[in-house]
CSV table of C-alpha atoms in Angstrom, one decimal:
chain,number,residue,atom,x,y,z
A,1,UNK,CA,-7.1,15.8,-21.0
A,2,UNK,CA,-5.6,16.5,-24.4
A,3,UNK,CA,-6.9,19.6,-26.1
A,4,UNK,CA,-7.5,20.1,-29.8
A,5,UNK,CA,-4.4,19.0,-31.8
A,6,UNK,CA,-3.4,20.5,-35.1
A,7,UNK,CA,-0.6,19.7,-37.4
A,8,UNK,CA,1.6,21.0,-38.8
A,9,UNK,CA,2.1,24.1,-36.6
A,10,UNK,CA,3.9,25.9,-39.5
A,11,UNK,CA,3.7,25.3,-43.2
A,12,UNK,CA,5.6,27.2,-45.9
A,13,UNK,CA,4.8,26.3,-49.5
A,14,UNK,CA,5.0,27.7,-52.9
A,15,UNK,CA,2.1,29.0,-54.9
A,16,UNK,CA,0.3,26.3,-56.7
A,17,UNK,CA,1.2,23.5,-54.3
A,18,UNK,CA,-1.4,21.5,-52.4
A,19,UNK,CA,-1.6,22.1,-48.7
A,20,UNK,CA,-3.3,19.8,-46.1
A,21,UNK,CA,-4.0,20.9,-42.6
A,22,UNK,CA,-4.9,18.3,-39.9
A,23,UNK,CA,-7.0,18.4,-36.8
A,24,UNK,CA,-7.9,16.0,-34.0
A,25,UNK,CA,-10.8,17.3,-31.9
A,26,UNK,CA,-11.2,16.7,-28.2
A,27,UNK,CA,-12.5,13.3,-27.5
A,28,UNK,CA,-16.3,13.3,-27.1
A,29,UNK,CA,-16.9,16.5,-28.9
A,30,UNK,CA,-19.3,16.2,-31.8
A,31,UNK,CA,-18.9,19.6,-33.4
A,32,UNK,CA,-15.7,20.6,-35.3
A,33,UNK,CA,-15.0,24.0,-36.8
A,34,UNK,CA,-12.4,25.4,-39.1
A,35,UNK,CA,-11.4,29.1,-38.9
A,36,UNK,CA,-9.0,31.3,-40.6
A,37,UNK,CA,-7.4,34.3,-38.9
A,38,UNK,CA,-5.8,37.3,-40.6
A,39,UNK,CA,-5.0,40.8,-39.5
A,40,UNK,CA,-7.4,42.3,-42.0
A,41,UNK,CA,-10.4,40.1,-41.5
A,42,UNK,CA,-10.0,38.7,-38.0
A,43,UNK,CA,-11.4,35.2,-37.2
A,44,UNK,CA,-13.6,33.8,-40.0
A,45,UNK,CA,-15.5,30.6,-39.9
A,46,UNK,CA,-14.8,28.5,-42.9
A,47,UNK,CA,-16.8,25.3,-42.3
A,48,UNK,CA,-18.2,23.2,-39.5
A,49,UNK,CA,-19.1,19.6,-39.0
A,50,UNK,CA,-21.6,17.8,-36.7
A,51,UNK,CA,-21.1,14.1,-36.1
A,52,UNK,CA,-18.6,14.1,-39.0
A,53,UNK,CA,-21.1,15.6,-41.5
A,54,UNK,CA,-20.4,19.0,-43.0
A,55,UNK,CA,-23.3,21.3,-42.0
A,56,UNK,CA,-22.3,24.8,-43.3
A,57,UNK,CA,-19.5,25.5,-45.7
A,58,UNK,CA,-20.7,29.0,-46.7
A,59,UNK,CA,-17.4,30.5,-45.3
A,60,UNK,CA,-15.2,28.5,-47.6
A,61,UNK,CA,-13.6,31.1,-49.9
A,62,UNK,CA,-13.7,29.2,-53.1
A,63,UNK,CA,-13.5,25.7,-54.7
A,64,UNK,CA,-9.8,25.5,-54.0
A,65,UNK,CA,-10.7,24.9,-50.4
A,66,UNK,CA,-12.1,21.5,-49.2
A,67,UNK,CA,-12.6,19.9,-45.9
A,68,UNK,CA,-13.3,16.3,-44.8
A,69,UNK,CA,-14.0,14.6,-41.5
A,70,UNK,CA,-13.7,10.8,-42.2
A,71,UNK,CA,-14.2,9.9,-38.5
A,72,UNK,CA,-14.9,11.5,-35.1
A,73,UNK,CA,-11.3,12.0,-34.3
A,74,UNK,CA,-9.8,13.5,-37.5
A,75,UNK,CA,-10.5,16.3,-40.0
A,76,UNK,CA,-8.5,17.8,-42.8
A,77,UNK,CA,-8.6,21.1,-44.6
A,78,UNK,CA,-7.1,21.1,-48.0
A,79,UNK,CA,-6.1,23.9,-50.3
A,80,UNK,CA,-5.4,23.1,-53.9
A,81,UNK,CA,-3.8,25.0,-55.5
A,82,UNK,CA,-2.6,27.3,-52.9
A,83,UNK,CA,-2.2,31.1,-53.5
A,84,UNK,CA,-0.3,33.8,-51.6
A,85,UNK,CA,-3.6,35.3,-50.4
A,86,UNK,CA,-4.2,32.1,-48.5
A,87,UNK,CA,-1.5,32.9,-46.1
A,88,UNK,CA,-3.1,33.0,-42.6
A,89,UNK,CA,-3.4,31.1,-39.4
A,90,UNK,CA,-5.9,28.3,-39.6
A,91,UNK,CA,-7.6,27.1,-36.4
A,92,UNK,CA,-9.6,24.1,-35.6
A,93,UNK,CA,-12.1,24.1,-32.7
A,94,UNK,CA,-14.4,21.6,-31.2
A,95,UNK,CA,-17.3,21.5,-28.8
A,96,UNK,CA,-20.0,19.3,-27.4
A,97,UNK,CA,-23.6,19.5,-28.5
A,98,UNK,CA,-25.0,20.7,-25.1
A,99,UNK,CA,-22.6,23.6,-24.7
A,100,UNK,CA,-21.7,26.5,-27.0
A,101,UNK,CA,-18.1,26.7,-25.6
A,102,UNK,CA,-15.7,26.1,-28.4
A,103,UNK,CA,-12.1,25.0,-27.7
A,104,UNK,CA,-9.4,26.0,-30.1
A,105,UNK,CA,-6.3,24.2,-31.2
A,106,UNK,CA,-2.9,26.0,-31.4
A,107,UNK,CA,-3.4,26.8,-35.1
A,108,UNK,CA,-1.4,26.2,-38.3
A,109,UNK,CA,0.5,29.2,-39.6
A,110,UNK,CA,0.4,28.9,-43.4
A,111,UNK,CA,2.7,30.9,-45.6
A,112,UNK,CA,2.3,30.7,-49.4
A,113,UNK,CA,5.2,32.3,-51.4
B,1,UNK,CA,-25.3,40.2,-40.9
B,2,UNK,CA,-24.5,39.9,-37.3
B,3,UNK,CA,-21.6,42.0,-36.0
B,4,UNK,CA,-20.0,42.6,-32.7
B,5,UNK,CA,-18.3,45.9,-31.9
B,6,UNK,CA,-15.6,45.4,-29.4
B,7,UNK,CA,-13.9,48.3,-27.6
B,8,UNK,CA,-11.4,49.5,-27.0
B,9,UNK,CA,-9.2,48.1,-29.9
B,10,UNK,CA,-6.1,48.5,-27.7
B,11,UNK,CA,-5.2,49.4,-24.2
B,12,UNK,CA,-1.9,50.4,-22.7
B,13,UNK,CA,-1.9,50.3,-18.9
B,14,UNK,CA,0.4,50.0,-15.9
B,15,UNK,CA,0.8,46.8,-14.0
B,16,UNK,CA,-1.7,46.7,-11.1
B,17,UNK,CA,-4.4,48.7,-12.9
B,18,UNK,CA,-7.8,47.4,-13.5
B,19,UNK,CA,-9.0,46.8,-17.1
B,20,UNK,CA,-12.4,47.0,-18.7
B,21,UNK,CA,-13.5,46.1,-22.2
B,22,UNK,CA,-16.9,45.5,-23.8
B,23,UNK,CA,-18.8,44.2,-26.7
B,24,UNK,CA,-22.0,45.4,-28.2
B,25,UNK,CA,-24.2,44.1,-30.9
B,26,UNK,CA,-27.3,45.0,-32.8
B,27,UNK,CA,-28.5,41.4,-32.4
B,28,UNK,CA,-29.6,39.6,-29.3
B,29,UNK,CA,-27.4,36.7,-28.2
B,30,UNK,CA,-28.2,33.7,-26.1
B,31,UNK,CA,-24.6,33.1,-25.1
B,32,UNK,CA,-21.5,35.3,-24.7
B,33,UNK,CA,-18.0,33.9,-24.5
B,34,UNK,CA,-14.7,35.6,-23.7
B,35,UNK,CA,-11.4,34.3,-25.1
B,36,UNK,CA,-7.7,35.3,-24.7
B,37,UNK,CA,-5.2,34.7,-27.4
B,38,UNK,CA,-1.4,34.8,-26.7
B,39,UNK,CA,1.0,35.3,-29.6
B,40,UNK,CA,1.4,32.2,-31.7
B,41,UNK,CA,-1.4,30.3,-29.9
B,42,UNK,CA,-5.1,29.7,-30.3
B,43,UNK,CA,-7.8,31.5,-28.4
B,44,UNK,CA,-8.3,30.1,-24.9
B,45,UNK,CA,-11.8,30.2,-23.3
B,46,UNK,CA,-11.9,32.4,-20.2
B,47,UNK,CA,-15.6,32.8,-19.3
B,48,UNK,CA,-18.9,31.6,-20.7
B,49,UNK,CA,-22.2,33.4,-20.0
B,50,UNK,CA,-25.6,31.9,-20.6
B,51,UNK,CA,-28.2,34.1,-18.9
B,52,UNK,CA,-29.1,37.8,-19.3
B,53,UNK,CA,-27.8,39.7,-16.3
B,54,UNK,CA,-25.4,36.9,-15.3
B,55,UNK,CA,-22.2,38.0,-13.6
B,56,UNK,CA,-19.4,35.4,-13.6
B,57,UNK,CA,-15.9,35.5,-12.2
B,58,UNK,CA,-12.8,33.5,-12.9
B,59,UNK,CA,-10.0,34.5,-10.6
B,60,UNK,CA,-9.3,38.2,-11.3
B,61,UNK,CA,-11.6,38.2,-14.3
B,62,UNK,CA,-15.2,39.1,-14.1
B,63,UNK,CA,-17.7,39.1,-17.0
B,64,UNK,CA,-21.3,40.1,-17.3
B,65,UNK,CA,-24.1,39.2,-19.8
B,66,UNK,CA,-26.0,42.5,-20.4
B,67,UNK,CA,-29.7,42.7,-19.5
B,68,UNK,CA,-30.6,43.6,-23.1
B,69,UNK,CA,-28.7,40.5,-24.3
B,70,UNK,CA,-26.9,42.8,-26.8
B,71,UNK,CA,-23.8,43.5,-24.8
B,72,UNK,CA,-21.2,42.0,-22.5
B,73,UNK,CA,-18.2,43.3,-20.6
B,74,UNK,CA,-15.0,41.8,-19.2
B,75,UNK,CA,-13.1,43.3,-16.3
B,76,UNK,CA,-9.6,42.3,-15.2
B,77,UNK,CA,-8.6,43.4,-11.7
B,78,UNK,CA,-5.0,44.2,-10.6
B,79,UNK,CA,-3.4,43.4,-14.0
B,80,UNK,CA,-0.2,41.4,-14.1
B,81,UNK,CA,2.3,41.0,-17.0
B,82,UNK,CA,0.8,37.6,-18.1
B,83,UNK,CA,-2.5,39.3,-18.8
B,84,UNK,CA,-0.9,40.7,-22.0
B,85,UNK,CA,-2.6,39.4,-25.1
B,86,UNK,CA,-5.6,39.9,-27.3
B,87,UNK,CA,-9.1,39.4,-25.8
B,88,UNK,CA,-12.0,38.4,-28.0
B,89,UNK,CA,-15.7,38.4,-27.2
B,90,UNK,CA,-17.9,36.0,-29.1
B,91,UNK,CA,-21.7,35.7,-29.3
B,92,UNK,CA,-23.9,32.8,-30.2
B,93,UNK,CA,-27.5,33.2,-31.5
B,94,UNK,CA,-29.4,30.0,-31.7
B,95,UNK,CA,-27.4,28.6,-34.6
B,96,UNK,CA,-24.1,26.8,-34.1
B,97,UNK,CA,-21.9,29.6,-35.2
B,98,UNK,CA,-20.0,32.0,-33.1
B,99,UNK,CA,-19.7,35.7,-34.1
B,100,UNK,CA,-16.4,37.2,-32.9
B,101,UNK,CA,-15.4,40.7,-32.0
B,102,UNK,CA,-12.4,42.4,-33.5
B,103,UNK,CA,-10.4,41.9,-30.3
B,104,UNK,CA,-8.9,44.2,-27.7
B,105,UNK,CA,-5.1,44.2,-27.6
B,106,UNK,CA,-3.8,44.6,-24.0
B,107,UNK,CA,-0.3,45.9,-23.3
B,108,UNK,CA,1.0,46.2,-19.8
B,109,UNK,CA,3.9,48.4,-18.7
B,110,UNK,CA,5.7,46.9,-15.7
């Protein structure tokens, strides 16, 4: 079975540019989570969706960050405008309702110069 | 807020040695998960624990859900080079979010 798919794997952009990260959850999973990982702060939950509906976005750093899930097989995390402090690895994870086990994608390493 | 204290932060061992790491919390958790992360990859689920006192094995890995529900440990027996990586514990408390430990970085000398 295919795992969580993320694209791109690496993104290098200049400050002020818009960045869009993409995620395809595991088929049949109805929860989707976006995380950010940095050396200083570890793994931080940004937002999660249940059945395509955003449930908790309290971890989103600021209004420059937005996330959507237009259907059960696709989600995006957008940063506009990007700043150097947004440089991090962004992970998407998914799970089924009945289990708490989250499965992570390979991540997108974002570098903002 | 809920926090997990994971220790040790790093370990340097010889190949073949056993490894032990643990996580503690001031909060009670209903579920404990253990993940391993290799460089440049996402965390991979190793073991899930759902009951207090539960002891679960996955090959050379053994994890336990503490009786108090505030702690968990992970043991790796007879370590091999591919065990190198960062190990994370994660706890779930009723809500849908996971709380992650800071990670234990395992380095193995061949």
